[in-house]
Amino acid sequence: MSHDENKRPRKLCFVTIGATASFDSLISACLEPRFLETLSSAGYSDLLVQYGKDGKALFDKLVAEAEKLKQLGVAIQGFDFNRQGLTEEMRVAKGGPGDSEGVVISHAGSGTILAALRMDVPLIVVPNPDLLDNHQAELAEALEDQGYVVYGRLNNLSAAIAGSEKLRKSHKVWPPVNSGQHRRAKGLAGVMDEEVGFLD
Amino acid sequence: MAPSPALLLTLPAFLLTAALAVFLTASLRLLALLPSRRPHPPKRSPGTPTRLLVVLGSGGHTAEMLALLRTLDPQKYTHRTYVVSSGDSFSAERAMEFEKLVGLKAAGRERDGRVAGERGQGLTGEGGAGVGSYDIAIVPRARRIHQSLLSTPWSALRCLWSCFAVLRAPSAALSLPKCSGAASIYGYPDLILTNGPATAVIVILASLILRFFGVGGANARDKMRTIYVESWARVTRLSLSGKLLVKVVDRFLVQWEGLEGVGGRGEFFGVLV
């Protein structure tokens, strides 16, 4: 079993579809042979998929199909959901001593996006086209415009991996500094104090 | 025998006048509730017991709210009430975790204060940096996901009813620390902070109804002031809750520049989460 992958530093691609809705098309996209090849050539050693409570059957089926791609050296694992949050998984994707920094591929839920931005790990955001209200797509677009994330498309997730390598280089730190045009910035604490009368 | 023509006329005239009077009084009262007419709060001296009511919602809303509150000063906001929908154990757990952190930070501050004091540098701060108290109030869900529209008014009404009690005082049963007696010190919240879950709309509606009727001094200018923070996920359009509340809350904050001035109200101070 253990041939060349042990020689490489660990580099994790962590895919999360969130807790609320199922997102079969993202599970499929990240287990496509072409995408696995892209991961392999970008130096990834591990692919971890959080597939949600309805995703196990699809995940197992696709992993079985990807069996013949074993020589790519990308170890694939999955789990349904972690009630404690996904911080630990993101930390592994962030890498550390002896490990390379990987990437997080996430549905466009704001909580997951924020967690990844705070963890300062490159992030690919894939909005779910099945959700009625597409405000999540607007968030992903706005964040891509500002250079914080890569907007991932389901039909070409491989391109997003290339984009994430650029993101790693440009490395823009979250949160944005409130300076210049937002000099008035006093934050929520300031507004709260004004409203209850705590004035200094 | 038929009633006299005079009576036939007076009764409708009386009813009409009465209805008009009620309508006018109600409208004036409603207008007075609007944020533009609301007087500024009086200055509050440090150390005044202050109750903050925070509405938590499903996953994303709760996570954002607790991120918004990360700089919360428990010495100013001495009692926190977290409103959680029944069945949402996720939000309740996150709130308790958050409070544990608030306690740890306060303990750290107190330690630092003592060290500074021993070195003879400045003040040691008030003895025993308080973390105050908190409670978790559980209300029936206003609307379950996929709930039929027909039954929504009923569940929303049940939620509204329990919001009145939550607003009146902290719940004694779920107050921490147990001996705080918060239920007797605090009445209406001084400040209500929300970001978008359906429950938030009901809580604000409940506060407006209490203020409308002036129940127990509910319309005092330093009680139940409201701040709505639109979700960071809303870049160009308001959420449904945002649209419903933009004209009625005292402050309306947005987190993307494109929404600044929305509804004539939106204030933008950068990203807050």
Short mmCIF file of C-alpha atoms in Angstrom, two decimals, chain B residues 9-199:
data_model
loop_
_atom_site.label_atom_id
_atom_site.label_comp_id
_atom_site.label_asym_id
_atom_site.label_seq_id
_atom_site.Cartn_x
_atom_site.Cartn_y
_atom_site.Cartn_z
CA LEU B 9 -78.21 58.44 13.10
CA THR B 10 -76.51 58.88 16.49
CA LEU B 11 -75.43 55.29 16.95
CA PRO B 12 -73.38 55.05 13.73
CA ALA B 13 -72.09 58.56 14.30
CA PHE B 14 -70.95 57.60 17.78
CA LEU B 15 -69.31 54.39 16.59
CA LEU B 16 -67.60 56.22 13.77
CA THR B 17 -66.26 58.90 16.09
CA ALA B 18 -65.04 56.28 18.55
CA ALA B 19 -63.33 54.30 15.81
CA LEU B 20 -61.70 57.45 14.48
CA ALA B 21 -60.47 58.40 17.94
CA VAL B 22 -58.97 54.96 18.51
CA PHE B 23 -57.38 55.00 15.07
CA LEU B 24 -55.84 58.44 15.59
CA THR B 25 -54.50 57.63 19.05
CA ALA B 26 -53.06 54.35 17.80
CA SER B 27 -51.40 56.01 14.81
CA LEU B 28 -49.87 58.73 16.95
CA ARG B 29 -48.64 56.11 19.39
CA LEU B 30 -47.21 54.06 16.54
CA LEU B 31 -45.46 57.10 15.09
CA ALA B 32 -43.95 57.79 18.49
CA LEU B 33 -42.44 54.30 18.46
CA LEU B 34 -40.52 54.96 15.25
CA PRO B 35 -36.78 55.25 15.64
CA SER B 36 -36.67 58.78 14.18
CA ARG B 37 -38.98 60.02 16.95
CA ARG B 38 -37.30 58.17 19.74
CA PRO B 39 -35.37 60.38 22.17
CA HIS B 40 -31.70 59.60 22.79
CA PRO B 41 -30.97 57.47 25.82
CA PRO B 42 -29.79 59.27 28.94
CA LYS B 43 -26.14 58.93 29.90
CA ARG B 44 -25.55 55.71 31.80
CA SER B 45 -22.93 55.68 34.51
CA PRO B 46 -20.40 52.84 34.55
CA GLY B 47 -21.43 49.94 36.73
CA THR B 48 -25.16 50.38 36.14
CA PRO B 49 -26.74 46.90 35.83
CA THR B 50 -27.44 46.54 32.13
CA ARG B 51 -29.30 43.70 30.45
CA LEU B 52 -28.44 42.76 26.90
CA LEU B 53 -30.77 40.44 25.01
CA VAL B 54 -29.22 38.52 22.14
CA VAL B 55 -31.36 36.58 19.68
CA LEU B 56 -29.67 33.46 18.35
CA GLY B 57 -30.88 31.57 15.30
CA SER B 58 -29.99 28.49 13.35
CA GLY B 59 -26.33 27.60 12.66
CA GLY B 60 -25.10 30.48 10.52
CA HIS B 61 -26.89 33.22 12.43
CA THR B 62 -25.61 31.97 15.76
CA ALA B 63 -22.03 31.69 14.57
CA GLU B 64 -22.14 35.22 13.18
CA MET B 65 -23.74 36.64 16.31
CA LEU B 66 -21.13 35.17 18.62
CA ALA B 67 -18.41 36.48 16.31
CA LEU B 68 -20.03 39.94 16.51
CA LEU B 69 -19.94 39.74 20.29
CA ARG B 70 -16.31 38.70 20.64
CA THR B 71 -15.35 42.05 22.21
CA LEU B 72 -18.31 42.04 24.60
CA ASP B 73 -17.49 43.76 27.89
CA PRO B 74 -19.28 41.88 30.70
CA GLN B 75 -18.60 44.74 33.09
CA LYS B 76 -20.81 46.98 30.96
CA TYR B 77 -23.41 44.45 29.85
CA THR B 78 -23.76 42.81 33.22
CA HIS B 79 -26.52 40.38 32.29
CA ARG B 80 -26.88 38.62 28.96
CA THR B 81 -30.02 36.80 27.85
CA TYR B 82 -29.63 34.45 24.88
CA VAL B 83 -32.90 33.68 23.12
CA VAL B 84 -32.84 30.25 21.50
CA SER B 85 -35.56 28.36 19.58
CA SER B 86 -36.75 25.12 21.10
CA GLY B 87 -34.86 22.18 19.67
CA ASP B 88 -31.85 24.32 18.73
CA SER B 89 -29.36 22.73 21.12
CA PHE B 90 -26.53 23.83 18.81
CA SER B 91 -27.15 27.52 19.58
CA ALA B 92 -27.61 26.89 23.31
CA GLU B 93 -24.31 25.00 23.47
CA ARG B 94 -22.49 27.71 21.53
CA ALA B 95 -23.87 30.38 23.88
CA MET B 96 -22.65 28.49 26.94
CA GLU B 97 -19.23 27.99 25.36
CA PHE B 98 -19.11 31.70 24.57
CA GLU B 99 -19.96 32.61 28.17
CA LYS B 100 -17.26 30.28 29.46
CA LEU B 101 -14.81 32.25 27.34
CA VAL B 102 -16.16 35.56 28.66
CA GLY B 103 -15.54 34.24 32.18
CA LEU B 104 -12.01 33.11 31.38
CA LYS B 105 -11.14 36.47 29.82
CA ALA B 106 -12.50 38.34 32.83
CA ALA B 107 -10.44 36.15 35.16
CA GLY B 108 -7.36 36.90 33.04
CA ARG B 109 -8.03 40.63 33.21
CA GLU B 110 -8.40 40.49 36.96
CA ARG B 111 -5.08 38.68 37.27
CA ASP B 112 -3.34 41.22 35.04
CA GLY B 113 -4.90 44.04 37.01
CA ARG B 114 -3.50 42.64 40.25
CA VAL B 115 -0.05 42.24 38.82
CA ALA B 116 -0.07 45.83 37.59
CA GLY B 117 -1.28 46.93 41.01
CA GLU B 118 1.52 45.14 42.83
CA ARG B 119 4.03 46.92 40.68
CA GLY B 120 2.39 50.13 41.77
CA GLN B 121 1.35 51.10 38.26
CA GLY B 122 -1.97 52.83 38.17
CA LEU B 123 -5.25 51.39 39.31
CA THR B 124 -5.97 47.78 40.01
CA GLY B 125 -9.48 48.15 38.64
CA GLU B 126 -12.58 47.35 40.66
CA GLY B 127 -11.96 44.45 42.97
CA GLY B 128 -13.15 41.16 41.43
CA ALA B 129 -13.68 42.02 37.79
CA GLY B 130 -17.27 40.82 37.46
CA VAL B 131 -18.48 38.66 34.64
CA GLY B 132 -22.08 39.32 35.68
CA SER B 133 -24.64 36.70 34.83
CA TYR B 134 -26.49 35.22 31.88
CA ASP B 135 -29.53 33.15 31.06
CA ILE B 136 -30.71 31.13 28.11
CA ALA B 137 -34.36 31.63 27.22
CA ILE B 138 -36.04 29.02 25.06
CA VAL B 139 -38.99 30.04 22.90
CA PRO B 140 -41.13 27.89 20.56
CA ARG B 141 -39.88 27.93 16.99
CA ALA B 142 -41.57 30.70 14.95
CA ARG B 143 -41.51 28.64 11.81
CA ARG B 144 -39.91 25.29 11.12
CA ILE B 145 -38.12 24.80 7.82
CA HIS B 146 -40.69 23.58 5.26
CA GLN B 147 -43.56 24.28 7.65
CA SER B 148 -46.80 24.90 5.75
CA LEU B 149 -47.71 28.56 5.42
CA LEU B 150 -51.16 27.80 6.83
CA SER B 151 -49.90 26.78 10.24
CA THR B 152 -47.17 29.43 10.43
CA PRO B 153 -49.38 32.16 11.99
CA TRP B 154 -50.25 29.82 14.85
CA SER B 155 -46.66 28.87 15.66
CA ALA B 156 -45.54 32.49 15.25
CA LEU B 157 -48.22 33.52 17.75
CA ARG B 158 -47.05 30.93 20.27
CA CYS B 159 -43.53 32.24 19.84
CA LEU B 160 -44.71 35.84 20.29
CA TRP B 161 -46.51 34.94 23.50
CA SER B 162 -43.45 33.42 25.10
CA CYS B 163 -41.32 36.37 23.94
CA PHE B 164 -43.33 38.68 26.22
CA ALA B 165 -42.22 36.68 29.26
CA VAL B 166 -38.63 36.54 28.04
CA LEU B 167 -38.57 40.32 27.65
CA ARG B 168 -40.13 41.00 31.04
CA ALA B 169 -37.27 39.45 33.03
CA PRO B 170 -34.41 36.95 32.78
CA SER B 171 -35.61 33.41 33.26
CA ALA B 172 -34.85 32.36 36.82
CA ALA B 173 -34.58 28.67 36.01
CA LEU B 174 -31.78 28.98 33.49
CA SER B 175 -29.81 31.83 35.00
CA LEU B 176 -26.13 31.37 35.70
CA PRO B 177 -24.55 31.64 38.16
CA LYS B 178 -27.42 30.04 40.06
CA CYS B 179 -27.29 32.47 42.97
CA SER B 180 -27.19 35.60 40.82
CA GLY B 181 -30.79 36.60 41.47
CA ALA B 182 -30.71 38.17 38.02
CA ALA B 183 -34.43 37.66 37.66
CA SER B 184 -35.12 40.13 40.44
CA ILE B 185 -32.47 42.75 39.55
CA TYR B 186 -33.25 43.06 35.87
CA GLY B 187 -36.47 43.92 34.09
CA TYR B 188 -36.82 44.66 30.38
CA PRO B 189 -33.57 44.42 28.45
CA ASP B 190 -31.79 47.72 27.94
CA LEU B 191 -30.62 46.58 24.53
CA ILE B 192 -31.83 43.96 22.05
CA LEU B 193 -29.27 42.76 19.53
CA THR B 194 -30.30 40.63 16.57
CA ASN B 195 -29.17 39.52 13.16
CA GLY B 196 -31.84 38.04 11.02
CA PRO B 197 -33.32 34.74 12.21
CA ALA B 198 -37.13 34.52 12.10
CA THR B 199 -37.24 34.60 15.89
#
